[in-house]
PDB file of C-alpha atoms in Angstrom:
ATOM      1  CA  LEU A  13      12.251  53.875  44.298  1.00  0.00           C
ATOM      2  CA  ALA A  14      13.433  50.258  44.159  1.00  0.00           C
ATOM      3  CA  GLU A  15      16.600  51.029  46.130  1.00  0.00           C
ATOM      4  CA  ASP A  16      14.630  52.942  48.773  1.00  0.00           C
ATOM      5  CA  VAL A  17      12.221  50.009  49.110  1.00  0.00           C
ATOM      6  CA  LEU A  18      15.112  47.682  49.957  1.00  0.00           C
ATOM      7  CA  HIS A  19      16.425  50.091  52.595  1.00  0.00           C
ATOM      8  CA  ALA A  20      12.909  50.390  54.056  1.00  0.00           C
ATOM      9  CA  ALA A  21      12.615  46.600  54.298  1.00  0.00           C
ATOM     10  CA  LEU A  22      15.811  46.440  56.368  1.00  0.00           C
ATOM     11  CA  ASP A  23      14.462  49.234  58.591  1.00  0.00           C
ATOM     12  CA  GLU A  24      11.338  47.166  59.244  1.00  0.00           C
ATOM     13  CA  VAL A  25      13.411  44.165  60.317  1.00  0.00           C
ATOM     14  CA  ARG A  26      15.203  46.387  62.818  1.00  0.00           C
ATOM     15  CA  HIS A  27      11.887  47.882  64.009  1.00  0.00           C
ATOM     16  CA  ALA A  28      10.535  44.401  64.661  1.00  0.00           C
ATOM     17  CA  LYS A  29      13.610  43.460  66.696  1.00  0.00           C
ATOM     18  CA  THR A  30      13.377  46.707  68.675  1.00  0.00           C
ATOM     19  CA  SER A  31       9.679  46.128  69.372  1.00  0.00           C
ATOM     20  CA  PHE A  32      10.424  42.729  70.874  1.00  0.00           C
ATOM     21  CA  GLU A  33      13.169  44.300  72.990  1.00  0.00           C
ATOM     22  CA  ILE A  34      10.755  46.964  74.239  1.00  0.00           C
ATOM     23  CA  ALA A  35       8.154  44.332  75.118  1.00  0.00           C
ATOM     24  CA  SER A  36      10.797  42.350  76.993  1.00  0.00           C
ATOM     25  CA  LYS A  37      11.956  45.395  78.973  1.00  0.00           C
ATOM     26  CA  LEU A  38       8.377  46.352  79.829  1.00  0.00           C
ATOM     27  CA  SER A  39       7.919  42.913  81.377  1.00  0.00           C
ATOM     28  CA  GLY A  40      10.473  43.954  83.976  1.00  0.00           C
ATOM     29  CA  GLY A  41      12.978  41.411  82.744  1.00  0.00           C
ATOM     30  CA  LYS A  42      10.688  38.549  83.721  1.00  0.00           C
ATOM     31  CA  ASN A  43      10.062  37.427  80.151  1.00  0.00           C
ATOM     32  CA  ILE A  44      12.038  37.520  76.938  1.00  0.00           C
ATOM     33  CA  VAL A  45       9.488  38.204  74.216  1.00  0.00           C
ATOM     34  CA  ARG A  46      10.316  36.467  70.955  1.00  0.00           C
ATOM     35  CA  PRO A  47       8.487  36.058  67.642  1.00  0.00           C
ATOM     36  CA  GLY A  48       6.578  32.885  66.970  1.00  0.00           C
ATOM     37  CA  ALA A  49       6.438  30.895  63.754  1.00  0.00           C
ATOM     38  CA  LEU A  50       5.635  32.995  60.701  1.00  0.00           C
ATOM     39  CA  PRO A  51       2.880  31.914  58.286  1.00  0.00           C
ATOM     40  CA  GLU A  52       3.846  30.597  54.899  1.00  0.00           C
ATOM     41  CA  SER A  53       4.475  33.371  52.397  1.00  0.00           C
ATOM     42  CA  LYS A  54       1.828  33.461  49.676  1.00  0.00           C
ATOM     43  CA  HIS A  55       2.805  36.550  47.739  1.00  0.00           C
ATOM     44  CA  VAL A  56       1.354  36.723  44.252  1.00  0.00           C
ATOM     45  CA  PHE A  57       2.990  39.183  41.883  1.00  0.00           C
ATOM     46  CA  LEU A  58       0.558  40.727  39.413  1.00  0.00           C
ATOM     47  CA  GLN A  59       0.988  43.261  36.624  1.00  0.00           C
ATOM     48  CA  ASP A  60      -2.002  45.297  37.715  1.00  0.00           C
ATOM     49  CA  LEU A  61      -1.144  48.922  38.397  1.00  0.00           C
ATOM     50  CA  THR A  62      -4.526  49.688  39.986  1.00  0.00           C
ATOM     51  CA  THR A  63      -4.070  46.924  42.581  1.00  0.00           C
ATOM     52  CA  LEU A  64      -0.540  48.147  43.242  1.00  0.00           C
ATOM     53  CA  ALA A  65      -1.656  51.768  43.612  1.00  0.00           C
ATOM     54  CA  LEU A  66      -4.446  50.812  46.023  1.00  0.00           C
ATOM     55  CA  ALA A  67      -2.053  48.733  48.146  1.00  0.00           C
ATOM     56  CA  VAL A  68       0.521  51.536  48.199  1.00  0.00           C
ATOM     57  CA  ALA A  69      -2.150  54.042  49.237  1.00  0.00           C
ATOM     58  CA  ARG A  70      -3.571  51.864  52.034  1.00  0.00           C
ATOM     59  CA  GLU A  71      -0.413  50.264  53.379  1.00  0.00           C
ATOM     60  CA  GLY A  72       2.024  53.069  52.659  1.00  0.00           C
ATOM     61  CA  CYS A  73       0.446  56.496  52.324  1.00  0.00           C
ATOM     62  CA  VAL A  74      -2.059  55.799  55.091  1.00  0.00           C
ATOM     63  CA  ASP A  75      -0.593  53.084  57.344  1.00  0.00           C
ATOM     64  CA  GLU A  76       3.064  54.129  57.226  1.00  0.00           C
ATOM     65  CA  THR A  77       2.212  57.793  57.747  1.00  0.00           C
ATOM     66  CA  LEU A  78      -0.013  56.921  60.702  1.00  0.00           C
ATOM     67  CA  SER A  79       2.673  54.588  62.092  1.00  0.00           C
ATOM     68  CA  ALA A  80       5.169  57.451  62.010  1.00  0.00           C
ATOM     69  CA  LEU A  81       2.715  59.793  63.716  1.00  0.00           C
ATOM     70  CA  GLU A  82       1.760  57.180  66.319  1.00  0.00           C
ATOM     71  CA  ALA A  83       5.385  56.453  67.231  1.00  0.00           C
ATOM     72  CA  ALA A  84       6.051  60.200  67.394  1.00  0.00           C
ATOM     73  CA  ALA A  85       2.994  60.791  69.592  1.00  0.00           C
ATOM     74  CA  GLU A  86       4.085  58.056  71.999  1.00  0.00           C
ATOM     75  CA  ALA A  87       7.589  59.534  72.085  1.00  0.00           C
ATOM     76  CA  ASP A  88       6.114  62.978  72.841  1.00  0.00           C
ATOM     77  CA  LEU A  89       4.066  61.429  75.640  1.00  0.00           C
ATOM     78  CA  LEU A  90       7.144  59.696  77.035  1.00  0.00           C
ATOM     79  CA  ARG A  91       9.130  62.910  76.931  1.00  0.00           C
ATOM     80  CA  ALA A  92       6.378  64.728  78.828  1.00  0.00           C
ATOM     81  CA  ALA A  93       6.289  61.945  81.419  1.00  0.00           C
ATOM     82  CA  LEU A  94      10.052  62.084  81.865  1.00  0.00           C
ATOM     83  CA  VAL A  95       9.979  65.869  82.305  1.00  0.00           C
ATOM     84  CA  THR A  96       7.205  65.560  84.881  1.00  0.00           C
ATOM     85  CA  ARG A  97       9.064  62.828  86.735  1.00  0.00           C
ATOM     86  CA  THR A  98      12.251  64.896  86.822  1.00  0.00           C
ATOM     87  CA  SER A  99      10.484  68.053  88.002  1.00  0.00           C
ATOM     88  CA  ASN A 100       8.683  66.109  90.749  1.00  0.00           C
ATOM     89  CA  SER A 101      11.750  64.178  91.857  1.00  0.00           C
ATOM     90  CA  GLY A 102      12.166  64.282  95.609  1.00  0.00           C
ATOM     91  CA  THR A 103       8.557  65.323  96.194  1.00  0.00           C
ATOM     92  CA  ASN A 104       5.349  63.459  96.917  1.00  0.00           C
ATOM     93  CA  ASN A 105       3.801  64.605  93.630  1.00  0.00           C
ATOM     94  CA  LEU A 106       4.730  61.646  91.441  1.00  0.00           C
ATOM     95  CA  ASP A 107       2.001  60.806  88.933  1.00  0.00           C
ATOM     96  CA  THR A 108       0.993  57.281  89.932  1.00  0.00           C
ATOM     97  CA  SER A 109      -1.842  57.274  87.389  1.00  0.00           C
ATOM     98  CA  SER A 110       0.532  57.418  84.418  1.00  0.00           C
ATOM     99  CA  LYS A 111       0.899  54.211  82.452  1.00  0.00           C
ATOM    100  CA  TYR A 112       4.649  54.720  82.824  1.00  0.00           C
ATOM    101  CA  ALA A 113       4.542  55.099  86.621  1.00  0.00           C
ATOM    102  CA  ASP A 114       6.050  51.686  87.422  1.00  0.00           C
ATOM    103  CA  ILE A 115       8.705  51.730  84.681  1.00  0.00           C
ATOM    104  CA  ASP A 116      12.336  52.503  85.447  1.00  0.00           C
ATOM    105  CA  GLU A 117      13.445  55.935  84.219  1.00  0.00           C
ATOM    106  CA  ASP A 118      16.430  54.589  82.273  1.00  0.00           C
ATOM    107  CA  VAL A 119      14.130  52.165  80.469  1.00  0.00           C
ATOM    108  CA  LEU A 120      11.742  55.002  79.621  1.00  0.00           C
ATOM    109  CA  LYS A 121      14.585  57.081  78.197  1.00  0.00           C
ATOM    110  CA  TRP A 122      15.752  54.149  76.088  1.00  0.00           C
ATOM    111  CA  ILE A 123      12.241  53.486  74.779  1.00  0.00           C
ATOM    112  CA  HIS A 124      11.811  57.193  73.983  1.00  0.00           C
ATOM    113  CA  ASP A 125      15.023  57.241  71.943  1.00  0.00           C
ATOM    114  CA  GLU A 126      14.099  54.051  70.084  1.00  0.00           C
ATOM    115  CA  LEU A 127      10.603  55.343  69.287  1.00  0.00           C
ATOM    116  CA  GLN A 128      12.062  58.592  68.012  1.00  0.00           C
ATOM    117  CA  THR A 129      14.327  56.661  65.648  1.00  0.00           C
ATOM    118  CA  ILE A 130      11.446  54.466  64.483  1.00  0.00           C
ATOM    119  CA  ALA A 131       9.216  57.503  63.893  1.00  0.00           C
ATOM    120  CA  LEU A 132      11.847  59.228  61.757  1.00  0.00           C
ATOM    121  CA  GLU A 133      12.476  56.084  59.716  1.00  0.00           C
ATOM    122  CA  GLU A 134       8.748  55.448  59.292  1.00  0.00           C
ATOM    123  CA  SER A 135       8.407  59.009  57.988  1.00  0.00           C
ATOM    124  CA  LYS A 136      10.862  58.077  55.230  1.00  0.00           C
ATOM    125  CA  HIS A 137       8.785  54.996  54.404  1.00  0.00           C
ATOM    126  CA  ALA A 138       5.650  57.141  54.255  1.00  0.00           C
ATOM    127  CA  ALA A 139       7.314  59.612  51.899  1.00  0.00           C
ATOM    128  CA  LEU A 140       8.450  56.673  49.757  1.00  0.00           C
ATOM    129  CA  ALA A 141       4.849  55.482  49.514  1.00  0.00           C
ATOM    130  CA  TRP A 142       3.577  58.922  48.450  1.00  0.00           C
ATOM    131  CA  ARG A 143       6.330  59.146  45.828  1.00  0.00           C
ATOM    132  CA  THR A 144       5.436  55.663  44.575  1.00  0.00           C
ATOM    133  CA  LEU A 145       1.805  56.688  44.290  1.00  0.00           C
ATOM    134  CA  GLU A 146       2.833  59.772  42.355  1.00  0.00           C
ATOM    135  CA  TRP A 147       4.741  57.506  39.958  1.00  0.00           C
ATOM    136  CA  ALA A 148       1.670  55.285  39.576  1.00  0.00           C
ATOM    137  CA  CYS A 149      -0.471  58.336  38.852  1.00  0.00           C
ATOM    138  CA  ARG A 150       1.871  59.405  36.069  1.00  0.00           C
ATOM    139  CA  LYS A 151       1.663  55.917  34.567  1.00  0.00           C
ATOM    140  CA  ASP A 152      -2.089  55.340  34.888  1.00  0.00           C
ATOM    141  CA  GLU A 153      -4.586  58.073  35.789  1.00  0.00           C
ATOM    142  CA  ASP A 154      -7.414  55.520  36.095  1.00  0.00           C
ATOM    143  CA  ALA A 155      -5.484  53.713  38.823  1.00  0.00           C
ATOM    144  CA  CYS A 156      -4.985  57.001  40.610  1.00  0.00           C
ATOM    145  CA  ARG A 157      -8.677  57.871  40.389  1.00  0.00           C
ATOM    146  CA  ALA A 158      -9.480  54.488  41.941  1.00  0.00           C
ATOM    147  CA  VAL A 159      -7.191  55.370  44.844  1.00  0.00           C
ATOM    148  CA  ARG A 160      -8.897  58.730  45.242  1.00  0.00           C
ATOM    149  CA  ARG A 161     -12.333  57.120  45.343  1.00  0.00           C
ATOM    150  CA  GLN A 162     -11.541  54.142  47.563  1.00  0.00           C
ATOM    151  CA  VAL A 163      -8.736  55.271  49.879  1.00  0.00           C
ATOM    152  CA  LEU A 164      -7.749  58.929  49.751  1.00  0.00           C
ATOM    153  CA  ASN A 165     -11.052  60.547  50.566  1.00  0.00           C
ATOM    154  CA  GLU A 166     -12.073  62.444  53.674  1.00  0.00           C
ATOM    155  CA  ASN A 167     -14.247  59.735  55.223  1.00  0.00           C
ATOM    156  CA  GLU A 168     -11.700  56.962  54.754  1.00  0.00           C
ATOM    157  CA  MET A 169      -8.862  59.108  56.055  1.00  0.00           C
ATOM    158  CA  GLU A 170     -10.768  60.106  59.185  1.00  0.00           C
ATOM    159  CA  ALA A 171     -11.792  56.495  59.815  1.00  0.00           C
ATOM    160  CA  ALA A 172      -8.178  55.349  59.413  1.00  0.00           C
ATOM    161  CA  PHE A 173      -7.009  57.893  61.992  1.00  0.00           C
ATOM    162  CA  ARG A 174      -9.682  56.833  64.501  1.00  0.00           C
ATOM    163  CA  ARG A 175      -8.851  53.146  64.033  1.00  0.00           C
ATOM    164  CA  ARG A 176      -5.171  53.746  64.595  1.00  0.00           C
ATOM    165  CA  PHE A 177      -5.328  56.082  67.581  1.00  0.00           C
ATOM    166  CA  GLY A 178      -8.639  55.040  69.145  1.00  0.00           C
ATOM    167  CA  SER A 179      -8.527  55.662  72.896  1.00  0.00           C
ATOM    168  CA  SER A 180      -4.753  55.276  73.175  1.00  0.00           C
ATOM    169  CA  PHE A 181      -4.200  58.953  73.895  1.00  0.00           C
ATOM    170  CA  SER A 182      -6.773  60.191  76.383  1.00  0.00           C
ATOM    171  CA  GLY A 183      -6.870  62.284  79.543  1.00  0.00           C
ATOM    172  CA  SER A 184      -3.694  64.271  80.016  1.00  0.00           C
ATOM    173  CA  SER A 185      -2.401  63.149  76.608  1.00  0.00           C
ATOM    174  CA  SER A 186      -5.418  64.468  74.675  1.00  0.00           C
ATOM    175  CA  ALA A 187      -3.365  67.472  73.513  1.00  0.00           C
ATOM    176  CA  ILE A 188      -0.904  65.095  71.837  1.00  0.00           C
ATOM    177  CA  LEU A 189      -3.798  63.306  70.138  1.00  0.00           C
ATOM    178  CA  GLN A 190      -5.212  66.620  68.936  1.00  0.00           C
ATOM    179  CA  ASN A 191      -1.827  67.636  67.557  1.00  0.00           C
ATOM    180  CA  ALA A 192      -1.466  64.327  65.716  1.00  0.00           C
ATOM    181  CA  GLY A 193      -4.956  64.739  64.252  1.00  0.00           C
ATOM    182  CA  ASN A 194      -4.210  68.266  63.104  1.00  0.00           C
ATOM    183  CA  VAL A 195      -0.960  67.216  61.431  1.00  0.00           C
ATOM    184  CA  TRP A 196      -2.694  64.251  59.767  1.00  0.00           C
ATOM    185  CA  ARG A 197      -5.458  66.424  58.299  1.00  0.00           C
ATOM    186  CA  LYS A 198      -3.017  69.081  57.118  1.00  0.00           C
ATOM    187  CA  MET A 199      -0.927  66.400  55.441  1.00  0.00           C
ATOM    188  CA  ILE A 200      -3.956  65.149  53.559  1.00  0.00           C
ATOM    189  CA  ASP A 201      -4.838  68.696  52.514  1.00  0.00           C
ATOM    190  CA  SER A 202      -1.256  69.168  51.308  1.00  0.00           C
ATOM    191  CA  HIS A 203      -0.861  65.892  49.451  1.00  0.00           C
ATOM    192  CA  VAL A 204      -4.305  65.054  48.103  1.00  0.00           C
ATOM    193  CA  ASP A 205      -6.114  66.985  45.407  1.00  0.00           C
ATOM    194  CA  GLY A 206      -9.734  67.500  46.428  1.00  0.00           C
ATOM    195  CA  GLU A 207     -11.000  67.772  42.859  1.00  0.00           C
ATOM    196  CA  ASP A 208     -12.938  64.645  41.914  1.00  0.00           C
ATOM    197  CA  ASP A 209     -12.096  65.055  38.242  1.00  0.00           C
ATOM    198  CA  GLY A 210      -8.356  65.274  38.955  1.00  0.00           C
ATOM    199  CA  VAL A 211      -6.001  62.346  39.175  1.00  0.00           C
ATOM    200  CA  GLY A 212      -6.237  62.506  42.952  1.00  0.00           C
ATOM    201  CA  PHE A 213      -2.666  63.430  43.793  1.00  0.00           C
ATOM    202  CA  ARG A 214      -1.432  66.957  44.241  1.00  0.00           C
ATOM    203  CA  LYS A 215       1.840  67.801  42.567  1.00  0.00           C
ATOM    204  CA  THR A 216       4.727  68.222  44.959  1.00  0.00           C
ATOM    205  CA  ASN A 217       5.357  71.869  44.112  1.00  0.00           C
ATOM    206  CA  ASN A 218       1.992  72.772  45.652  1.00  0.00           C
ATOM    207  CA  MET A 219       2.924  71.428  49.098  1.00  0.00           C
ATOM    208  CA  ASP A 220       3.621  73.768  51.995  1.00  0.00           C
ATOM    209  CA  CYS A 221       5.623  71.688  54.458  1.00  0.00           C
ATOM    210  CA  ASN A 222       5.807  74.520  56.982  1.00  0.00           C
ATOM    211  CA  ALA A 223       2.011  74.424  57.320  1.00  0.00           C
ATOM    212  CA  LEU A 224       2.258  70.992  58.934  1.00  0.00           C
ATOM    213  CA  GLY A 225       2.904  72.287  62.412  1.00  0.00           C
ATOM    214  CA  SER A 226       5.146  74.408  64.544  1.00  0.00           C
ATOM    215  CA  GLY A 227       7.014  73.937  67.783  1.00  0.00           C
ATOM    216  CA  ASN A 228       9.337  71.126  68.793  1.00  0.00           C
ATOM    217  CA  SER A 229       6.885  68.240  69.161  1.00  0.00           C
ATOM    218  CA  LEU A 230       8.065  65.137  67.344  1.00  0.00           C
ATOM    219  CA  VAL A 231       4.608  64.784  65.759  1.00  0.00           C
ATOM    220  CA  SER A 232       5.030  68.138  63.985  1.00  0.00           C
ATOM    221  CA  VAL A 233       8.576  67.250  62.975  1.00  0.00           C
ATOM    222  CA  ILE A 234       7.396  63.955  61.484  1.00  0.00           C
ATOM    223  CA  GLY A 235       4.692  65.677  59.433  1.00  0.00           C
ATOM    224  CA  LYS A 236       7.303  67.975  57.933  1.00  0.00           C
ATOM    225  CA  GLU A 237       9.728  65.093  57.375  1.00  0.00           C
ATOM    226  CA  VAL A 238       7.151  63.208  55.313  1.00  0.00           C
ATOM    227  CA  CYS A 239       6.436  66.323  53.264  1.00  0.00           C
ATOM    228  CA  HIS A 240      10.115  67.142  52.687  1.00  0.00           C
ATOM    229  CA  GLY A 241      10.773  63.477  51.891  1.00  0.00           C
ATOM    230  CA  ILE A 242       8.262  63.665  49.049  1.00  0.00           C
ATOM    231  CA  LEU A 243       9.826  66.869  47.742  1.00  0.00           C
ATOM    232  CA  ARG A 244      13.333  65.411  47.891  1.00  0.00           C
ATOM    233  CA  GLY A 245      12.150  62.397  45.920  1.00  0.00           C
TER     234      GLY A 245
END
C-alpha cells in the first residue's frame, strides 16, 4: 500500500501539470495558465485509525472513484463529439451548440487522450483507496462501522454523485451521465455491504466486476478497472 501511495502521488503531480496545459490550450494560446502560490502545509499526523478510515473513504473511495468516472465521462463525450465532427465534415451540419464547437480538432484529440490516461490512473488510485479501507476494516471494525454510517451509505453516495456531476452532462450528453450513474451505483452495490451490523465492507471475493457495465464506453471500462484493481490488491 505504501509503495502504491507514492506512485499515486507522482501521478497527481502529472495530472496537475496536464490540467494546466489543457486550460492553456483551451484559451486558444492567448494565456499560459500557471499555478499560484500554494498555502502553507499544515498536515497533522495522528494515530487515529477511525479518522484515517473516514478520510480514505471520503477522499479516496468516493472522490477518487468519482474523479475517474468524471474524467472518463468527459472523454466519452469528447469522443462522441469528434465522431460527429468527422461524420459531418464537409457538410453544413456541424453542431455549433456543442461546448467543443470552437476548439481545434487536434486539440480535442489531445485532450481526449490525456483525459483517458488520467481516468485510468485515477481508477488505480480509487482501487488503492478501497484496498486501504479494507486494511483498516481488518485492523479496527469500529472504524469501519463509522465509515459505513457516515460515508458509505446510500444517501451520502447519491449526494456525492450529484455534487460531482451536477449539470455538467445535460442535453445530448445525458446518456453519458446516466451510464456514469449506473456504474457508480453498481460499484457501491459490489463494494459495500448493506448489512448495518457488518463491518461495512464487502470482501473482494464477492465482487462481480463484469456487472459494472458492458460496451466500449470508457466509463464502463473505468468501473471494471477499479473493481479489478481491488481484486489484484
